[in-house]
C-alpha cells in the first residue's frame, strides 16, 4: 500500500513522529510534512491542532482518519491510496466536523458507497474546492444535492470514466460563486442533457476557467455553448476539445470579433478533427479582438495530421499578427513545409511578443521515423 495523502496551507517542517501520544497506537508511525499558518509558534512547539497542511505516508491510514478531529485547523485533505480500490471504505462513518476545510480531493477506483463522502462534505461548511476522480459511480443524486448546499464552492473537477451528467446539470445553476469548472474528461452523449448544460453555463457569471466535456450531445449544442460562454465576462481559460466543426468554431471567432472573450488568456481547441482545412482558414481569417490571449492550441492527433495550403498558412499568420499578447501557439500534427515556416517566422519577427512567441508543431519521438512512400 502506497498512500498519497495531503492534508493542506505557510511554515514548512519535516519530522517523523508517532501518534502514540494522541491516538494510543504507538506502532502507527508516519512521515509528515506540516505547515502552520501561525508563524509565531516555534517549530519545536508545534502542536497537531495548529497544522493546516499535512502530507503523510502512513501504514495505517484508517487510524489517521479516525483521529482527524485532532487537526482542528485542517484546510486541505487529498486522498488517493494505491492498493485500496475503494478509499471511502476507510473513512469513518462519524466523520468529525471540519469547519476550516477548504479543499477536498478524493481518488477512488471502484464503485463506492457515497454516504460517507456526503457526510464528509456536510461536515465541511467552508468547502471551496472539490475534486473527485473515480471510475464508477451510480446513484450520485445525494452527492450532487450536498454539493449544491456548498455556497462557497469556487472550484469543481470531476474526472474518471463514469459520470452521471443530468444530476450535475440540474444543480449547476446553484454554483453562483464558481470560478473553475473542469469537466474535460467527461462525456455528455445525449442532446437534451447537453442543451440543459449549455443553458446553465450562462448563469455562472464568475466563471474564469472552463474545461468542457466531450460527447455527441456537446457536439450538437456546441454553437449554443459558445453563445452562453459569451456571457461569462470573467472567462480566462476555455478548453473546447473534440466536439467542434467548421460552423461551431466560427461561432467562437464571431463572438470574439463582436467583443466577447475580452479577458480570455488560454484557448484550447485541440483534437477537433471535425474541423476541415477550409474551416480553419475561415476561422483564422475571422478571429480578432482577443487582446489578452496568450495561448492558442489547435493541435491534432498524429493520425489526423493536416497538410494545409499556402492560403491557410497565410491566414494563420495574419491571425497571429492580430493577437498582440500571444506567446504560445501549439499546432502539433500540422504538416508545414519550408515555405510555410518562412511565413510564420516572418510574422514572429514583427509580432509584439517576438522574443517570447513560440510555435510548437514538430512531434519529438524517441526514435528515428521510418518514412514509407
mmCIF file of C-alpha atoms in Angstrom, residues 194-199 201 218 220-231 240 248 251:
data_model
loop_
_atom_site.group_PDB
_atom_site.id
_atom_site.type_symbol
_atom_site.label_atom_id
_atom_site.label_comp_id
_atom_site.label_asym_id
_atom_site.label_seq_id
_atom_site.Cartn_x
_atom_site.Cartn_y
_atom_site.Cartn_z
ATOM 1 C CA UNK A 194 -26.239 18.910 -23.212
ATOM 2 C CA UNK A 195 -28.806 21.615 -24.007
ATOM 3 C CA UNK A 196 -29.632 21.997 -20.310
ATOM 4 C CA UNK A 197 -25.926 22.123 -19.541
ATOM 5 C CA UNK A 198 -25.408 24.864 -22.127
ATOM 6 C CA UNK A 199 -28.271 26.919 -20.732
ATOM 7 C CA UNK A 201 -23.495 27.804 -18.147
ATOM 8 C CA UNK A 218 -21.925 18.542 -26.732
ATOM 9 C CA UNK A 220 -24.859 19.039 -31.252
ATOM 10 C CA UNK A 221 -25.117 22.096 -28.997
ATOM 11 C CA UNK A 222 -21.610 23.495 -29.485
ATOM 12 C CA UNK A 223 -22.823 26.766 -31.007
ATOM 13 C CA UNK A 224 -25.241 27.277 -28.108
ATOM 14 C CA UNK A 225 -22.426 26.675 -25.621
ATOM 15 C CA UNK A 226 -20.268 29.310 -27.333
ATOM 16 C CA UNK A 227 -23.151 31.785 -27.204
ATOM 17 C CA UNK A 228 -23.591 31.127 -23.478
ATOM 18 C CA UNK A 229 -19.860 31.492 -22.848
ATOM 19 C CA UNK A 230 -20.018 34.981 -24.334
ATOM 20 C CA UNK A 231 -21.941 35.975 -21.190
ATOM 21 C CA UNK A 240 -13.357 23.168 -26.150
ATOM 22 C CA UNK A 248 -19.210 25.932 -34.340
ATOM 23 C CA UNK A 251 -19.068 30.911 -33.668
#
